[in-house]
Amino acid sequence: MSDQQNGAVVGSKSFTAVAINCAAKAGEWIKTKLGNYENLDLKYSSHDLVTEVDKGSETLIKRLIQTHFPHHSFLGEEGVEPGPEASARALEAKLEDEYLWIVDPIDGTTNFVHGFPFFVVSIALAYRGEVIVGVVYDPMKDELFLAEKGKGAYVHGKRMSVSAESALKSSLVATGFPADHHYALPLNMKGLQAIAPQVRNIRSSGSAALHMAYVAAGRLSGFWEIGLNSWDLAAGALLIQESGGKVSDTLGKPYHLGVRNVVASNGQIHEELVGALALADAAQ
Ligand code: IPD
Ligand code: CA
Ligand code: CA
């Protein structure tokens, strides 16, 4: 039975209100734990970190969502076995569900652990596989990026739009250094080698979701990375689409929840960025 039918939901606004509330509450709590976490564990590799704060944030968000929407599905990073195959399987199992919340309780855990103030809570709600609400919250700057499908994207109430650069040579582009050192990192390094001389400059600050939000806000012209998960990208993808930008896989095919190798941009530089990665044999 849908939530519309069982009367649990008044309208899409309540989805958004819950998403904002979850992100704000989790973000505030994470901030109190900065420099203050107790357990640091390794996941998929020695570069893939998790703390009790990641797990606590996910529990807090999951409980809040389940209180409001007990029939909705939930996919959170910390509830999934580490590694790309397990992540893909976990998404696949829930992709057809009517309402699916997709949560990264801390995107930028390495930054959180080192006290580098660039990490966020990322929360998306998908309806039958399509993202309809996306929230990325940066507790250190108290910046909340919000998008609703068809209704635009906002940062603290101000409508966002992507930047105006029309060529790589005038673009500021971000990427990441993935934790998977077998497949994703070498491929991304190949891309970095090719893209760096072609753009104004490169940034890599350690949170894919916040890089995506910055593309939406026009602070970055574009972003690409190999080997990400649905929870890194779902909220940020809607932010960019609703800000007039473009999101695809690294081959240029349209974004969907299963995309792991992403190119996100202001739209104008998209083809050039996808083309440059292809030419460098760094797309997949
Ligand atoms: C990571 C961050 C990082 C990216 C990694 C992600 P996590 O997420 O988004 O920027 O380079 O590939 O796994 O582990 O901090 O949630
Ligand atoms: Ca992440
Ligand atoms: Ca995470």
PDB file of N, CA, C and O in Angstrom, residues 162-191:
ATOM      1  N   VAL A 162      23.956  26.617 -12.082  1.00  0.00           N
ATOM      2  CA  VAL A 162      25.324  26.186 -12.372  1.00  0.00           C
ATOM      3  C   VAL A 162      26.124  27.333 -12.980  1.00  0.00           C
ATOM      4  O   VAL A 162      25.562  28.354 -13.389  1.00  0.00           O
ATOM      5  N   SER A 163      27.425  27.141 -13.074  1.00  0.00           N
ATOM      6  CA  SER A 163      28.317  28.207 -13.557  1.00  0.00           C
ATOM      7  C   SER A 163      28.221  28.344 -15.078  1.00  0.00           C
ATOM      8  O   SER A 163      27.600  27.522 -15.755  1.00  0.00           O
ATOM      9  N   ALA A 164      28.884  29.369 -15.608  1.00  0.00           N
ATOM     10  CA  ALA A 164      28.695  29.720 -17.029  1.00  0.00           C
ATOM     11  C   ALA A 164      29.876  29.357 -17.927  1.00  0.00           C
ATOM     12  O   ALA A 164      29.839  29.650 -19.123  1.00  0.00           O
ATOM     13  N   GLU A 165      30.911  28.712 -17.400  1.00  0.00           N
ATOM     14  CA  GLU A 165      32.069  28.415 -18.259  1.00  0.00           C
ATOM     15  C   GLU A 165      31.637  27.533 -19.435  1.00  0.00           C
ATOM     16  O   GLU A 165      30.870  26.588 -19.260  1.00  0.00           O
ATOM     17  N   SER A 166      32.191  27.841 -20.597  1.00  0.00           N
ATOM     18  CA  SER A 166      31.775  27.088 -21.788  1.00  0.00           C
ATOM     19  C   SER A 166      32.895  26.224 -22.358  1.00  0.00           C
ATOM     20  O   SER A 166      32.707  25.566 -23.382  1.00  0.00           O
ATOM     21  N   ALA A 167      34.053  26.216 -21.703  1.00  0.00           N
ATOM     22  CA  ALA A 167      35.163  25.385 -22.195  1.00  0.00           C
ATOM     23  C   ALA A 167      35.994  24.902 -21.015  1.00  0.00           C
ATOM     24  O   ALA A 167      36.058  25.569 -19.969  1.00  0.00           O
ATOM     25  N   LEU A 168      36.635  23.765 -21.191  1.00  0.00           N
ATOM     26  CA  LEU A 168      37.478  23.223 -20.110  1.00  0.00           C
ATOM     27  C   LEU A 168      38.559  24.228 -19.709  1.00  0.00           C
ATOM     28  O   LEU A 168      38.911  24.335 -18.537  1.00  0.00           O
ATOM     29  N   LYS A 169      39.084  24.955 -20.675  1.00  0.00           N
ATOM     30  CA  LYS A 169      40.235  25.813 -20.364  1.00  0.00           C
ATOM     31  C   LYS A 169      39.900  26.914 -19.348  1.00  0.00           C
ATOM     32  O   LYS A 169      40.795  27.408 -18.662  1.00  0.00           O
ATOM     33  N   SER A 170      38.631  27.251 -19.203  1.00  0.00           N
ATOM     34  CA  SER A 170      38.262  28.258 -18.197  1.00  0.00           C
ATOM     35  C   SER A 170      37.526  27.625 -17.007  1.00  0.00           C
ATOM     36  O   SER A 170      36.881  28.315 -16.216  1.00  0.00           O
ATOM     37  N   SER A 171      37.634  26.307 -16.858  1.00  0.00           N
ATOM     38  CA  SER A 171      36.834  25.600 -15.847  1.00  0.00           C
ATOM     39  C   SER A 171      37.634  25.197 -14.609  1.00  0.00           C
ATOM     40  O   SER A 171      38.818  24.862 -14.700  1.00  0.00           O
ATOM     41  N   LEU A 172      36.947  25.218 -13.473  1.00  0.00           N
ATOM     42  CA  LEU A 172      37.488  24.658 -12.236  1.00  0.00           C
ATOM     43  C   LEU A 172      36.766  23.326 -12.020  1.00  0.00           C
ATOM     44  O   LEU A 172      35.537  23.289 -11.865  1.00  0.00           O
ATOM     45  N   VAL A 173      37.534  22.247 -12.039  1.00  0.00           N
ATOM     46  CA  VAL A 173      36.943  20.908 -12.054  1.00  0.00           C
ATOM     47  C   VAL A 173      37.472  20.102 -10.866  1.00  0.00           C
ATOM     48  O   VAL A 173      38.649  20.204 -10.518  1.00  0.00           O
ATOM     49  N   ALA A 174      36.589  19.321 -10.259  1.00  0.00           N
ATOM     50  CA  ALA A 174      36.998  18.511  -9.098  1.00  0.00           C
ATOM     51  C   ALA A 174      36.967  17.025  -9.422  1.00  0.00           C
ATOM     52  O   ALA A 174      36.253  16.576 -10.322  1.00  0.00           O
ATOM     53  N   THR A 175      37.736  16.283  -8.651  1.00  0.00           N
ATOM     54  CA  THR A 175      37.696  14.826  -8.732  1.00  0.00           C
ATOM     55  C   THR A 175      38.026  14.258  -7.359  1.00  0.00           C
ATOM     56  O   THR A 175      38.139  15.008  -6.380  1.00  0.00           O
ATOM     57  N   GLY A 176      38.152  12.946  -7.265  1.00  0.00           N
ATOM     58  CA  GLY A 176      38.470  12.336  -5.969  1.00  0.00           C
ATOM     59  C   GLY A 176      39.555  11.287  -6.133  1.00  0.00           C
ATOM     60  O   GLY A 176      39.937  10.933  -7.248  1.00  0.00           O
ATOM     61  N   PHE A 177      40.041  10.803  -5.012  1.00  0.00           N
ATOM     62  CA  PHE A 177      41.025   9.717  -5.018  1.00  0.00           C
ATOM     63  C   PHE A 177      40.366   8.519  -4.339  1.00  0.00           C
ATOM     64  O   PHE A 177      40.381   8.405  -3.111  1.00  0.00           O
ATOM     65  N   PRO A 178      39.744   7.639  -5.138  1.00  0.00           N
ATOM     66  CA  PRO A 178      38.915   6.570  -4.576  1.00  0.00           C
ATOM     67  C   PRO A 178      39.689   5.605  -3.671  1.00  0.00           C
ATOM     68  O   PRO A 178      40.900   5.405  -3.841  1.00  0.00           O
ATOM     69  N   ALA A 179      38.945   4.997  -2.744  1.00  0.00           N
ATOM     70  CA  ALA A 179      39.555   4.048  -1.798  1.00  0.00           C
ATOM     71  C   ALA A 179      39.922   2.726  -2.460  1.00  0.00           C
ATOM     72  O   ALA A 179      40.779   1.992  -1.967  1.00  0.00           O
ATOM     73  N   ASP A 180      39.280   2.410  -3.592  1.00  0.00           N
ATOM     74  CA  ASP A 180      39.569   1.170  -4.325  1.00  0.00           C
ATOM     75  C   ASP A 180      40.826   1.374  -5.178  1.00  0.00           C
ATOM     76  O   ASP A 180      40.778   1.981  -6.244  1.00  0.00           O
ATOM     77  N   HIS A 181      41.940   0.863  -4.683  1.00  0.00           N
ATOM     78  CA  HIS A 181      43.227   1.104  -5.337  1.00  0.00           C
ATOM     79  C   HIS A 181      43.538   0.119  -6.458  1.00  0.00           C
ATOM     80  O   HIS A 181      44.597   0.182  -7.061  1.00  0.00           O
ATOM     81  N   HIS A 182      42.619  -0.830  -6.689  1.00  0.00           N
ATOM     82  CA  HIS A 182      42.853  -1.799  -7.765  1.00  0.00           C
ATOM     83  C   HIS A 182      42.314  -1.287  -9.096  1.00  0.00           C
ATOM     84  O   HIS A 182      42.997  -1.271 -10.099  1.00  0.00           O
ATOM     85  N   TYR A 183      41.036  -0.854  -9.069  1.00  0.00           N
ATOM     86  CA  TYR A 183      40.392  -0.456 -10.324  1.00  0.00           C
ATOM     87  C   TYR A 183      40.183   1.068 -10.384  1.00  0.00           C
ATOM     88  O   TYR A 183      40.654   1.731 -11.322  1.00  0.00           O
ATOM     89  N   ALA A 184      39.492   1.620  -9.374  1.00  0.00           N
ATOM     90  CA  ALA A 184      39.018   3.005  -9.490  1.00  0.00           C
ATOM     91  C   ALA A 184      40.153   4.032  -9.430  1.00  0.00           C
ATOM     92  O   ALA A 184      40.192   4.963 -10.240  1.00  0.00           O
ATOM     93  N   LEU A 185      41.066   3.871  -8.497  1.00  0.00           N
ATOM     94  CA  LEU A 185      42.124   4.896  -8.349  1.00  0.00           C
ATOM     95  C   LEU A 185      43.022   4.999  -9.588  1.00  0.00           C
ATOM     96  O   LEU A 185      43.227   6.102 -10.097  1.00  0.00           O
ATOM     97  N   PRO A 186      43.564   3.868 -10.096  1.00  0.00           N
ATOM     98  CA  PRO A 186      44.419   3.998 -11.284  1.00  0.00           C
ATOM     99  C   PRO A 186      43.706   4.662 -12.467  1.00  0.00           C
ATOM    100  O   PRO A 186      44.295   5.490 -13.156  1.00  0.00           O
ATOM    101  N   LEU A 187      42.418   4.306 -12.656  1.00  0.00           N
ATOM    102  CA  LEU A 187      41.662   4.890 -13.763  1.00  0.00           C
ATOM    103  C   LEU A 187      41.461   6.393 -13.544  1.00  0.00           C
ATOM    104  O   LEU A 187      41.576   7.202 -14.468  1.00  0.00           O
ATOM    105  N   ASN A 188      41.163   6.748 -12.307  1.00  0.00           N
ATOM    106  CA  ASN A 188      40.953   8.167 -12.010  1.00  0.00           C
ATOM    107  C   ASN A 188      42.256   8.962 -12.156  1.00  0.00           C
ATOM    108  O   ASN A 188      42.255  10.115 -12.586  1.00  0.00           O
ATOM    109  N   MET A 189      43.378   8.334 -11.815  1.00  0.00           N
ATOM    110  CA  MET A 189      44.683   9.004 -11.960  1.00  0.00           C
ATOM    111  C   MET A 189      45.000   9.256 -13.436  1.00  0.00           C
ATOM    112  O   MET A 189      45.554  10.291 -13.797  1.00  0.00           O
ATOM    113  N   LYS A 190      44.605   8.293 -14.265  1.00  0.00           N
ATOM    114  CA  LYS A 190      44.782   8.456 -15.711  1.00  0.00           C
ATOM    115  C   LYS A 190      43.973   9.672 -16.200  1.00  0.00           C
ATOM    116  O   LYS A 190      44.461  10.487 -16.983  1.00  0.00           O
ATOM    117  N   GLY A 191      42.745   9.755 -15.695  1.00  0.00           N
ATOM    118  CA  GLY A 191      41.892  10.898 -16.041  1.00  0.00           C
ATOM    119  C   GLY A 191      42.505  12.200 -15.557  1.00  0.00           C
ATOM    120  O   GLY A 191      42.531  13.199 -16.276  1.00  0.00           O
TER     121      GLY A 191
END
